[in-house]
Short mmCIF file of C-alpha atoms in Angstrom, two decimals:
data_model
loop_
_atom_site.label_atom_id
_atom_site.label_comp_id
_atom_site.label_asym_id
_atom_site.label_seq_id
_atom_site.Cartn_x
_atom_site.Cartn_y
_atom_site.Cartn_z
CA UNK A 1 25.67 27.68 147.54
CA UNK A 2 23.47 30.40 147.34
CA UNK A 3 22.28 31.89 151.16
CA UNK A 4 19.11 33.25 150.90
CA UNK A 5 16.68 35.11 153.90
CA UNK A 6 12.84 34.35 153.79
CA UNK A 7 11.42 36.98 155.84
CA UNK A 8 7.38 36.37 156.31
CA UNK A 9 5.07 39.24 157.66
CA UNK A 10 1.79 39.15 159.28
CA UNK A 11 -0.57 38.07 156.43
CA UNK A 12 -2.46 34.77 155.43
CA UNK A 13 -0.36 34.28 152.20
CA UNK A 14 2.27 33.49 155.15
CA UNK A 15 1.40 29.59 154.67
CA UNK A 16 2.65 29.74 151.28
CA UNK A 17 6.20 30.62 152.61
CA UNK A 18 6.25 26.80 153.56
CA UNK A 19 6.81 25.84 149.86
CA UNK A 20 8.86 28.59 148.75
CA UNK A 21 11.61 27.48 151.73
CA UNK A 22 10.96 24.09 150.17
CA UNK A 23 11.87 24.93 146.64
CA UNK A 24 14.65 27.28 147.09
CA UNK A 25 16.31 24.29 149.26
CA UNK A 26 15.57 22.36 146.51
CA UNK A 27 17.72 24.75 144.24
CA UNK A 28 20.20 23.56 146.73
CA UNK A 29 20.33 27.28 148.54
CA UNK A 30 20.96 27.52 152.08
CA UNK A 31 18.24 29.31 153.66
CA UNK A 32 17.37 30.98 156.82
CA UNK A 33 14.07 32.18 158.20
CA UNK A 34 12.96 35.70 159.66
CA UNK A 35 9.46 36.60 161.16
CA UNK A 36 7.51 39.21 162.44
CA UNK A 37 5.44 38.37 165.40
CA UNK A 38 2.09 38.87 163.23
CA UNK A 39 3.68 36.03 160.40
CA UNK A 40 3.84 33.78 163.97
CA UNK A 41 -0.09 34.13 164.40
CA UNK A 42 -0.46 32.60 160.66
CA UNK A 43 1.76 29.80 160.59
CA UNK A 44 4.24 28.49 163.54
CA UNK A 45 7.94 28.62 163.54
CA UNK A 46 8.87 25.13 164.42
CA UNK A 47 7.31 24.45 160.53
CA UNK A 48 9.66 26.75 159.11
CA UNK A 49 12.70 25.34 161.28
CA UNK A 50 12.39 21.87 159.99
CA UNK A 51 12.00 23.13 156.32
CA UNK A 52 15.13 25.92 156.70
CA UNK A 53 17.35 23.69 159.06
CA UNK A 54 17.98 26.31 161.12
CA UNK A 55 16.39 28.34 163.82
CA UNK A 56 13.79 30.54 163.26
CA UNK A 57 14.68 33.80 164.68
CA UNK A 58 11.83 36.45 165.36
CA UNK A 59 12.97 38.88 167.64
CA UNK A 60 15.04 41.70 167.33
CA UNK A 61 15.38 42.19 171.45
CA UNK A 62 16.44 38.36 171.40
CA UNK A 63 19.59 38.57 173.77
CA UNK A 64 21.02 35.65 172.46
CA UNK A 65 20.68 36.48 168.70
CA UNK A 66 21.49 40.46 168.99
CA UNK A 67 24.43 39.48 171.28
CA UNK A 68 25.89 39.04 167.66
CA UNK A 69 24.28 42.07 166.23
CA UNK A 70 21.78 40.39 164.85
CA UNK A 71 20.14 42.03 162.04
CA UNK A 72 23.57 43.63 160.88
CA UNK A 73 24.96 39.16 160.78
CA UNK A 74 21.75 38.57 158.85
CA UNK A 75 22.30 41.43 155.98
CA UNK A 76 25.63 40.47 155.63
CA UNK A 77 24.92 36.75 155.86
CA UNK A 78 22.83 36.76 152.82
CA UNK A 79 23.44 36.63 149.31
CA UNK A 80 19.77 37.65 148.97
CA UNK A 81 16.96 38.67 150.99
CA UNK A 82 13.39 37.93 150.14
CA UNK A 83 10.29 39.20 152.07
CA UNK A 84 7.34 36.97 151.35
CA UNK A 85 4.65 37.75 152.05
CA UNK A 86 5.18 41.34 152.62
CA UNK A 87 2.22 43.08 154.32
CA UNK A 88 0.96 46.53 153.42
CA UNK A 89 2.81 47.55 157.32
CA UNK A 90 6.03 46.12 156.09
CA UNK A 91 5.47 47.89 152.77
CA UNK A 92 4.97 51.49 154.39
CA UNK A 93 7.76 50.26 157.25
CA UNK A 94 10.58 50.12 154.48
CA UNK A 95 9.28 53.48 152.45
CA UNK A 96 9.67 55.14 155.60
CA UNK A 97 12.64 53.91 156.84
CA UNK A 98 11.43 52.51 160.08
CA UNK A 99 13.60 49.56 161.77
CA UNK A 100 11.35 48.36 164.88
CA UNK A 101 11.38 44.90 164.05
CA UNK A 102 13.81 42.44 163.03
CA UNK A 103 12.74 42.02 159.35
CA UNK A 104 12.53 45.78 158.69
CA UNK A 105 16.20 46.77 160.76
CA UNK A 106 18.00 43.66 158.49
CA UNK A 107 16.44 45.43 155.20
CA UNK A 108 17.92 48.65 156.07
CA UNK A 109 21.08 47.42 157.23
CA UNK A 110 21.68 45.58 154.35
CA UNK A 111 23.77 46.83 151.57
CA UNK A 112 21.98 44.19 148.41
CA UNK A 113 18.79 44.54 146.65
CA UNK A 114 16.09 43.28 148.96
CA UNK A 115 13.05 41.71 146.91
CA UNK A 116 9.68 41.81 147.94
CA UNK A 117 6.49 39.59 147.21
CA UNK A 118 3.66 42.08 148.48
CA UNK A 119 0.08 40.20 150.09
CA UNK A 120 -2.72 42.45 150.19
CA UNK A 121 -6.52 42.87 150.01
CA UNK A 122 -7.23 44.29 146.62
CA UNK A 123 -7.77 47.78 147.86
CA UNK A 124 -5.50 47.40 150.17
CA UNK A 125 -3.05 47.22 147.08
CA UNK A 126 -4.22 49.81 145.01
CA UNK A 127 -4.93 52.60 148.41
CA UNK A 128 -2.90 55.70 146.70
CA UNK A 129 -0.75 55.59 149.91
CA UNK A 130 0.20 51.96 149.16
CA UNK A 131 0.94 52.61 145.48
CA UNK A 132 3.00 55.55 146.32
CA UNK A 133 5.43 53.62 148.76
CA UNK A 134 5.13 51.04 146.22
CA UNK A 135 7.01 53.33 143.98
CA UNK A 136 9.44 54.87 146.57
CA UNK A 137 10.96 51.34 147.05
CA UNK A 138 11.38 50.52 143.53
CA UNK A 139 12.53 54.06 143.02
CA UNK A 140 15.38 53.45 145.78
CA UNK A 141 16.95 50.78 143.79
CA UNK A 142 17.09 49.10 146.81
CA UNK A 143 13.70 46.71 146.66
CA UNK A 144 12.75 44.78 143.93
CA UNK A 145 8.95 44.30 143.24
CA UNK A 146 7.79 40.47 142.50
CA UNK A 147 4.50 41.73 141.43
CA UNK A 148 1.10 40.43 143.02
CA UNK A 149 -1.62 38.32 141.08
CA UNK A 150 -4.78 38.73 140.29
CA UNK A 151 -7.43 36.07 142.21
CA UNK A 152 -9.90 34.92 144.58
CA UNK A 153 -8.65 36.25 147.79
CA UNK A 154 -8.40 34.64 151.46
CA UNK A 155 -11.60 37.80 152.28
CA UNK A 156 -13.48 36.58 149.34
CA UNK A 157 -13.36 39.41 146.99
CA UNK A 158 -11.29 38.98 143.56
CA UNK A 159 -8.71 41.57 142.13
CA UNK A 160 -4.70 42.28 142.13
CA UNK A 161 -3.01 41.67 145.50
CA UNK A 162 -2.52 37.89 146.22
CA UNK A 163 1.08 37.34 146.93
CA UNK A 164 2.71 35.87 143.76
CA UNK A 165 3.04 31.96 143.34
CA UNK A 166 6.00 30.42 145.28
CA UNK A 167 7.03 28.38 141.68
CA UNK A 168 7.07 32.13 140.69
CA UNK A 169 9.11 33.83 143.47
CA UNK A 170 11.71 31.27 143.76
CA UNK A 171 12.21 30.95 139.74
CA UNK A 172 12.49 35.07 139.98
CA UNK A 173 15.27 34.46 142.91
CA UNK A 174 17.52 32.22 141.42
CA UNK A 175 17.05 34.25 137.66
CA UNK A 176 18.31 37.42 139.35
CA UNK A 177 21.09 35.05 141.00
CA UNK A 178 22.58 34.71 137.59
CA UNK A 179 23.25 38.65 137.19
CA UNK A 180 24.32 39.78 140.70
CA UNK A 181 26.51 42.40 139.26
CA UNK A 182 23.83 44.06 137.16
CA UNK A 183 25.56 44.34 133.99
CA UNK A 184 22.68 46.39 132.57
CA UNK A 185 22.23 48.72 135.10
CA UNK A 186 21.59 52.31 133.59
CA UNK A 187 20.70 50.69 130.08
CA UNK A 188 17.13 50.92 128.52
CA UNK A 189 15.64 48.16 127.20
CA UNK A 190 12.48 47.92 124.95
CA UNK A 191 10.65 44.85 124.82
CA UNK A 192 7.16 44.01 122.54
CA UNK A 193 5.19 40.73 123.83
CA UNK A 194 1.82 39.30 123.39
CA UNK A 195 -0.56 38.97 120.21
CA UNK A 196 -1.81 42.17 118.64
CA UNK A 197 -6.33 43.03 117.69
CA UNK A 198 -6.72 43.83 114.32
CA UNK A 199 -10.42 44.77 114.43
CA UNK A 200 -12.84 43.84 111.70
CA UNK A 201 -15.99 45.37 113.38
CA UNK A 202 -16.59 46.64 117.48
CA UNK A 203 -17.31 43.22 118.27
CA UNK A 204 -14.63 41.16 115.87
CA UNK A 205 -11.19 40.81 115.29
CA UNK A 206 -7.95 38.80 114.20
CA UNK A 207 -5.59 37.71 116.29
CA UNK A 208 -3.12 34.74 117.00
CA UNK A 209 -2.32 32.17 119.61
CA UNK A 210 0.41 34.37 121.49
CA UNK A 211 0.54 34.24 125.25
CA UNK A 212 3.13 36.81 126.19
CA UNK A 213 4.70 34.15 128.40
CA UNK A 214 8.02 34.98 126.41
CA UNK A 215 8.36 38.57 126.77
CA UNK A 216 7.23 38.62 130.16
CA UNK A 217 10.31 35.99 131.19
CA UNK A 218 12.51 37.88 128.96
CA UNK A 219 11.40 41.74 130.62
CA UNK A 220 11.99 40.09 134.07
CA UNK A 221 15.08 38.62 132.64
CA UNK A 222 16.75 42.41 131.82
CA UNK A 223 15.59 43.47 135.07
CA UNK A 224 17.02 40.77 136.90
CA UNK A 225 19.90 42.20 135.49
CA UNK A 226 19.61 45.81 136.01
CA UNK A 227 18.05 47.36 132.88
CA UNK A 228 15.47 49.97 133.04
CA UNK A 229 12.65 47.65 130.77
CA UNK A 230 9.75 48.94 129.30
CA UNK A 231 7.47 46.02 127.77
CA UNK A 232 4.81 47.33 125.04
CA UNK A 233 2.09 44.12 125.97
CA UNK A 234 -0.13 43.31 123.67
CA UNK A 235 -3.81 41.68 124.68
CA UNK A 236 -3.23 38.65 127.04
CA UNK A 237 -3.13 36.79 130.14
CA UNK A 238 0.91 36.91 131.34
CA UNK A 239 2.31 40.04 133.59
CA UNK A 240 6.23 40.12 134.59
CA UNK A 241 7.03 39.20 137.95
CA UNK A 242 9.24 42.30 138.26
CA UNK A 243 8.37 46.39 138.71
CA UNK A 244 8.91 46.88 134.47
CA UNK A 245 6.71 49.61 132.79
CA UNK A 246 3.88 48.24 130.75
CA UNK A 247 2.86 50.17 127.93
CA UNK A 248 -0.89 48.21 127.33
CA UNK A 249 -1.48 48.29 123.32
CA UNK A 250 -3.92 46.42 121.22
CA UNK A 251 -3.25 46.78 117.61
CA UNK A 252 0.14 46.58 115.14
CA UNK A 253 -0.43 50.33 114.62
CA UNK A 254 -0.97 51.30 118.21
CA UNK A 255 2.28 48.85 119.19
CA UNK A 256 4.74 50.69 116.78
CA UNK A 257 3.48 54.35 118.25
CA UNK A 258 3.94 52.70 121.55
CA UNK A 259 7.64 51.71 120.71
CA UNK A 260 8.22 54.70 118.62
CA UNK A 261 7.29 56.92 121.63
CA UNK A 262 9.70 55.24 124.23
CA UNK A 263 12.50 53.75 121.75
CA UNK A 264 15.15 56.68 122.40
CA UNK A 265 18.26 56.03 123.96
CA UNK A 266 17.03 52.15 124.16
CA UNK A 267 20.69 49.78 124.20
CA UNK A 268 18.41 46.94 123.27
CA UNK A 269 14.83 46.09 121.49
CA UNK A 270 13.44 42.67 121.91
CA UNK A 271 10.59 42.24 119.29
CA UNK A 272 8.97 39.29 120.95
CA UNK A 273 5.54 40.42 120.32
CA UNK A 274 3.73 38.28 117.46
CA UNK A 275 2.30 41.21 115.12
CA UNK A 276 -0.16 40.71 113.04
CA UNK A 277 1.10 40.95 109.48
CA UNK A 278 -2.24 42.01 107.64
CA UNK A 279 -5.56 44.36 109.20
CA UNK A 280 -8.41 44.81 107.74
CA UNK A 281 -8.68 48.14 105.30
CA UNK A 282 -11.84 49.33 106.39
CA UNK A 283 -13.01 48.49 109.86
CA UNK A 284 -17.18 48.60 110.04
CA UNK A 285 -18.13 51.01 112.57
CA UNK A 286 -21.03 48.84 113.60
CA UNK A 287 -21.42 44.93 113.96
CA UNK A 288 -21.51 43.03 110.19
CA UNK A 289 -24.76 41.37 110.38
CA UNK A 290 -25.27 37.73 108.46
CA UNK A 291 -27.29 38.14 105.17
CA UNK A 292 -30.32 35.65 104.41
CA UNK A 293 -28.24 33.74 101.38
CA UNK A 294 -25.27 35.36 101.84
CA UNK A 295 -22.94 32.32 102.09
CA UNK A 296 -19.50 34.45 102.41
CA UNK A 297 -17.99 37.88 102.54
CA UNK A 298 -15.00 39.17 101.73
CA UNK A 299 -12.74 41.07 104.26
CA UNK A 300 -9.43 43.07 102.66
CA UNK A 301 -6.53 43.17 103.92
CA UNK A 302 -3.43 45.37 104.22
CA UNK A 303 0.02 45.28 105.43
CA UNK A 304 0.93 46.20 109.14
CA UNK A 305 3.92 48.24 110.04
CA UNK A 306 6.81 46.09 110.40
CA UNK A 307 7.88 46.88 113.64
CA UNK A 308 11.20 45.15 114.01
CA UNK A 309 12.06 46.45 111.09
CA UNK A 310 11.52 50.18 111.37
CA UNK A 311 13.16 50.05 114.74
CA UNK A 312 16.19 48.18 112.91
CA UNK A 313 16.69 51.23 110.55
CA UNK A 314 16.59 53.84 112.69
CA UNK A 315 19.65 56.18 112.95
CA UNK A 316 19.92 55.72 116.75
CA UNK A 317 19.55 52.14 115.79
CA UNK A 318 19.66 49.76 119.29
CA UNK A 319 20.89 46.16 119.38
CA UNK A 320 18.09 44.40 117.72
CA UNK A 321 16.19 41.07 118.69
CA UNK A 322 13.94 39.30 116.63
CA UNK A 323 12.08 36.30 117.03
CA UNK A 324 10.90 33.63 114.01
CA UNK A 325 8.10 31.62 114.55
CA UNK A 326 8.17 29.22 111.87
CA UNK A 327 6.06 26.24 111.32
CA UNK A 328 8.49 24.71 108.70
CA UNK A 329 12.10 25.33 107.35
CA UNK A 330 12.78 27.20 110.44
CA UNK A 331 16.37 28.17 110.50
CA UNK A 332 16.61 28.77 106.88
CA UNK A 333 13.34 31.13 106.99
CA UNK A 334 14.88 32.89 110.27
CA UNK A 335 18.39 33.68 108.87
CA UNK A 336 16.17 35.42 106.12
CA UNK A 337 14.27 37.40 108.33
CA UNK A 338 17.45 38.52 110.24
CA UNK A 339 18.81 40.01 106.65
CA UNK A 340 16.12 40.93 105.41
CA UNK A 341 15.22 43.36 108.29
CA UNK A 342 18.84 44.29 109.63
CA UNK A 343 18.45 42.81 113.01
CA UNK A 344 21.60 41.59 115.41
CA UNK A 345 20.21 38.72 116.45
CA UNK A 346 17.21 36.18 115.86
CA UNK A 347 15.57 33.68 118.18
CA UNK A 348 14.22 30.86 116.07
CA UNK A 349 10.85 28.98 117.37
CA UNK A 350 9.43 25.97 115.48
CA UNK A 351 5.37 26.99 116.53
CA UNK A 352 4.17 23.50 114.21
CA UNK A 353 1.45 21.06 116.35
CA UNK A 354 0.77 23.61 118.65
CA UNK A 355 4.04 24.06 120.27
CA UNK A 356 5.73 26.94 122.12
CA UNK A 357 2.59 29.16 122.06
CA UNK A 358 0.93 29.29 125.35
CA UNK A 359 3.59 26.39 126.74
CA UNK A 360 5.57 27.33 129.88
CA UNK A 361 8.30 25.73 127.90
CA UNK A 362 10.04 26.60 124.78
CA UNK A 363 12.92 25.47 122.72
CA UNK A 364 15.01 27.76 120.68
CA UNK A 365 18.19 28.21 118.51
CA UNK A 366 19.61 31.94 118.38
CA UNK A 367 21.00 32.99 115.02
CA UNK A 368 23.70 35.90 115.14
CA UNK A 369 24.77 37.76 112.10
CA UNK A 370 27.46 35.98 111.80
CA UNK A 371 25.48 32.60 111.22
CA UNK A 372 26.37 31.30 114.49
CA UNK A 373 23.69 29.24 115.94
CA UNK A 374 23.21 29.12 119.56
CA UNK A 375 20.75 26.27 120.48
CA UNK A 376 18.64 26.40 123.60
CA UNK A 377 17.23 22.80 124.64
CA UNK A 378 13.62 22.75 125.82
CA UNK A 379 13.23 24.27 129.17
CA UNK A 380 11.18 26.91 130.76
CA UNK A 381 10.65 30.17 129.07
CA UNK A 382 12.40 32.01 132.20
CA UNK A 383 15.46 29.84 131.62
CA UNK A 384 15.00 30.22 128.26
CA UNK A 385 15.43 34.06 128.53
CA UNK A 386 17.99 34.00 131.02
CA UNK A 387 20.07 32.67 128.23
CA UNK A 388 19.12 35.20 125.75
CA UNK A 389 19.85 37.87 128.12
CA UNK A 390 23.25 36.57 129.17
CA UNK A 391 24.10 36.34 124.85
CA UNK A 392 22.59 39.83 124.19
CA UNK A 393 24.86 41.54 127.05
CA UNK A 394 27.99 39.47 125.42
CA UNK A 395 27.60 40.68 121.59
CA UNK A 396 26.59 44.39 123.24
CA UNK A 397 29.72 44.75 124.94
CA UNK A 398 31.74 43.06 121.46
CA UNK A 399 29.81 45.46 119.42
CA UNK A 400 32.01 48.44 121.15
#
């Protein structure tokens, strides 16, 4: 059984700390509950006692708890320590090395990766000061950003800085339980993700249905287990939940200088992105106006890069995952595309009816060169990617 420490600071996302206790004894993890004395003025202990099943413990003068040491029992206690909400304070507490409360002295005393789900007012979040110990934690190695959302928030104003769904934290908690010993760490991973903007005129483009949901799970996925990701995002909604770089693109051309510019040294490329195949020769420089009479017009197109395979025939060539999404003859059109291009490994999607894109859920078979299929039942895309992850690390290491 997993034993996991909620710690909840003093801000109003503090409520929310009721569910993710909830959930992550739902994921049958025992958990126990730290707070600050500003969490106590948002929601009271007694709630989070009869969620945990166990005492709430708040103070780090408390002569009966630090008669025990404490904040050392607490680090060492845990398999995993999660600080949700964590308050700007807390945030500049831990860059700093400060231990004058209970939750900041366990973080420093403890020897595991501590994650944190930051709560802030939107400028709060992106003050210079904030961003820069921000970085110092992930830089440590030692915290492990679950990246804020974008909302309406508790003040009224809407940006970046509400504290990340609890669904969200807890799903991030028990994915990084599954790679504890970091088998990645010091590896680079490049991941694409998202649809790419072929633009026909300023105001028009082409496009496809792709949400990103996929490469998001699977970047926070290779963090969970200790790669240094970089995800080239094309336009769209879903963010990781984890401190990867984003390199922001928007067309097929701009993605493969993105991925050319960052693929060095990279153990593994994930080309989860779905690229547009064609783009339109001649892009108008103003808006195409409809013609009195004019009942059609005729666009040409030409071939995009092929990203996956360019990356697949380089000389430094990494591990390489592709992904098929097929509407028909799926595996058969997948093992074709894994030849074709030279890849190491192939993630087949059947996309017909409107499945998989946009879906939370996804159901896959994984094709190695070998022919071997690997099928992953429907389940969430997280899951989902937890799975690829654990299969790419196992033909990485037989590939030496």
């Amino acid at each position: 059984m997993t034993k996991i420490v909620v710690a909840i600071t003093g801000s109003i996302a503090a409520y929310k700390a009721a569910h993710l206790v909830r959930l992550l004894r739902k994921a049958e993890c025992e958990v126990r509950v730290v707070m600050t004395k500003g969490a106590k003025a948002f929601i009271a202990p007694m709630t989070l006692q009869a969620l945990s099943g166990h005492p709430v413990v708040d103070d780090i003068l408390d002569p009966a708890h630090e008669m025990g040491m404490g904040h050392i029992e607490l680090s060492r206690w845990a398999d995993q320590i999660i600080i949700a909400p964590c308050s700007a304070n807390m945030l500049a507490k831990l860059a700093h090395g400060l231990a004058d409360d209970l939750v900041s002295a366990m973080c420093l005393a403890s020897p595991k990766p501590i994650h944190i789900a930051p709560s802030m007012n939107r400028l709060m979040w992106s003050h210079p000061m904030t961003v820069n110990n921000v970085q110092t934690l992930t830089d440590s190695g030692r915290y492990v950003m679950i990246a804020p959302e974008s909302g309406e928030q508790a003040c009224g104003e809407v940006g970046e800085g509400r504290m990340a769904e609890p669904e969200h934290i807890a799903a991030r908690l028990m994915a990084d339980r599954n790679f504890e010993d970091l088998p990645l760490q010091g590896k680079k991973v490049v991941i694409t993700g998202g649809p790419t903007r072929e633009a026909i005129d300023p105001v028009r483009y082409i496009s496809n249905h792709s949400s990103g949901k996929m490469a998001t799970a699977l970047a926070d996925a290779f963090h969970s287990a200790g790669a240094d990701v970089t995800l080239v995002l094309g336009p769209c909604e879903a963010k990781p939940n984890t401190a990867v770089t984003i390199v922001p693109v928007e067309s097929a051309q701009e993605m493969l200088a993105a991925v050319e510019s960052v693929i060095t040294e990279a153990a593994i490329f994930v080309g989860a992105a779905a690229v547009a195949d064609y783009r339109v020769e001649t892009i108008a420089t103003h808006k195409m106006k409809k013609t009195a009479g004019e009942e059609s017009i005729t666009l040409t197109l030409v071939k995009n890069p092929d990203i996956l395979a360019t990356v697949a025939m380089r000389q430094d060539k990494p591990f390489v995952i592709g992904f098929a999404a097929e509407t028909d003859h799926v595996i058969d059109y997948a093992k074709g595309k894994l030849a074709a291009k030279g890849l190491d490994m192939i993630c087949a999607n059947d996309v017909s009816n409107g499945q998989v894109f946009g879906q939370d859920e996804n159901h896959i078979v994984i094709i190695d060169t070998n022919h071997t299929e690997y099928e992953l039942k429907t389940d969430t895309k997280q899951n989902q990617a937890k799975e690829i992850v654990r299969l790419a690390i196992k033909k990485l290491a037989m590939q030496k």
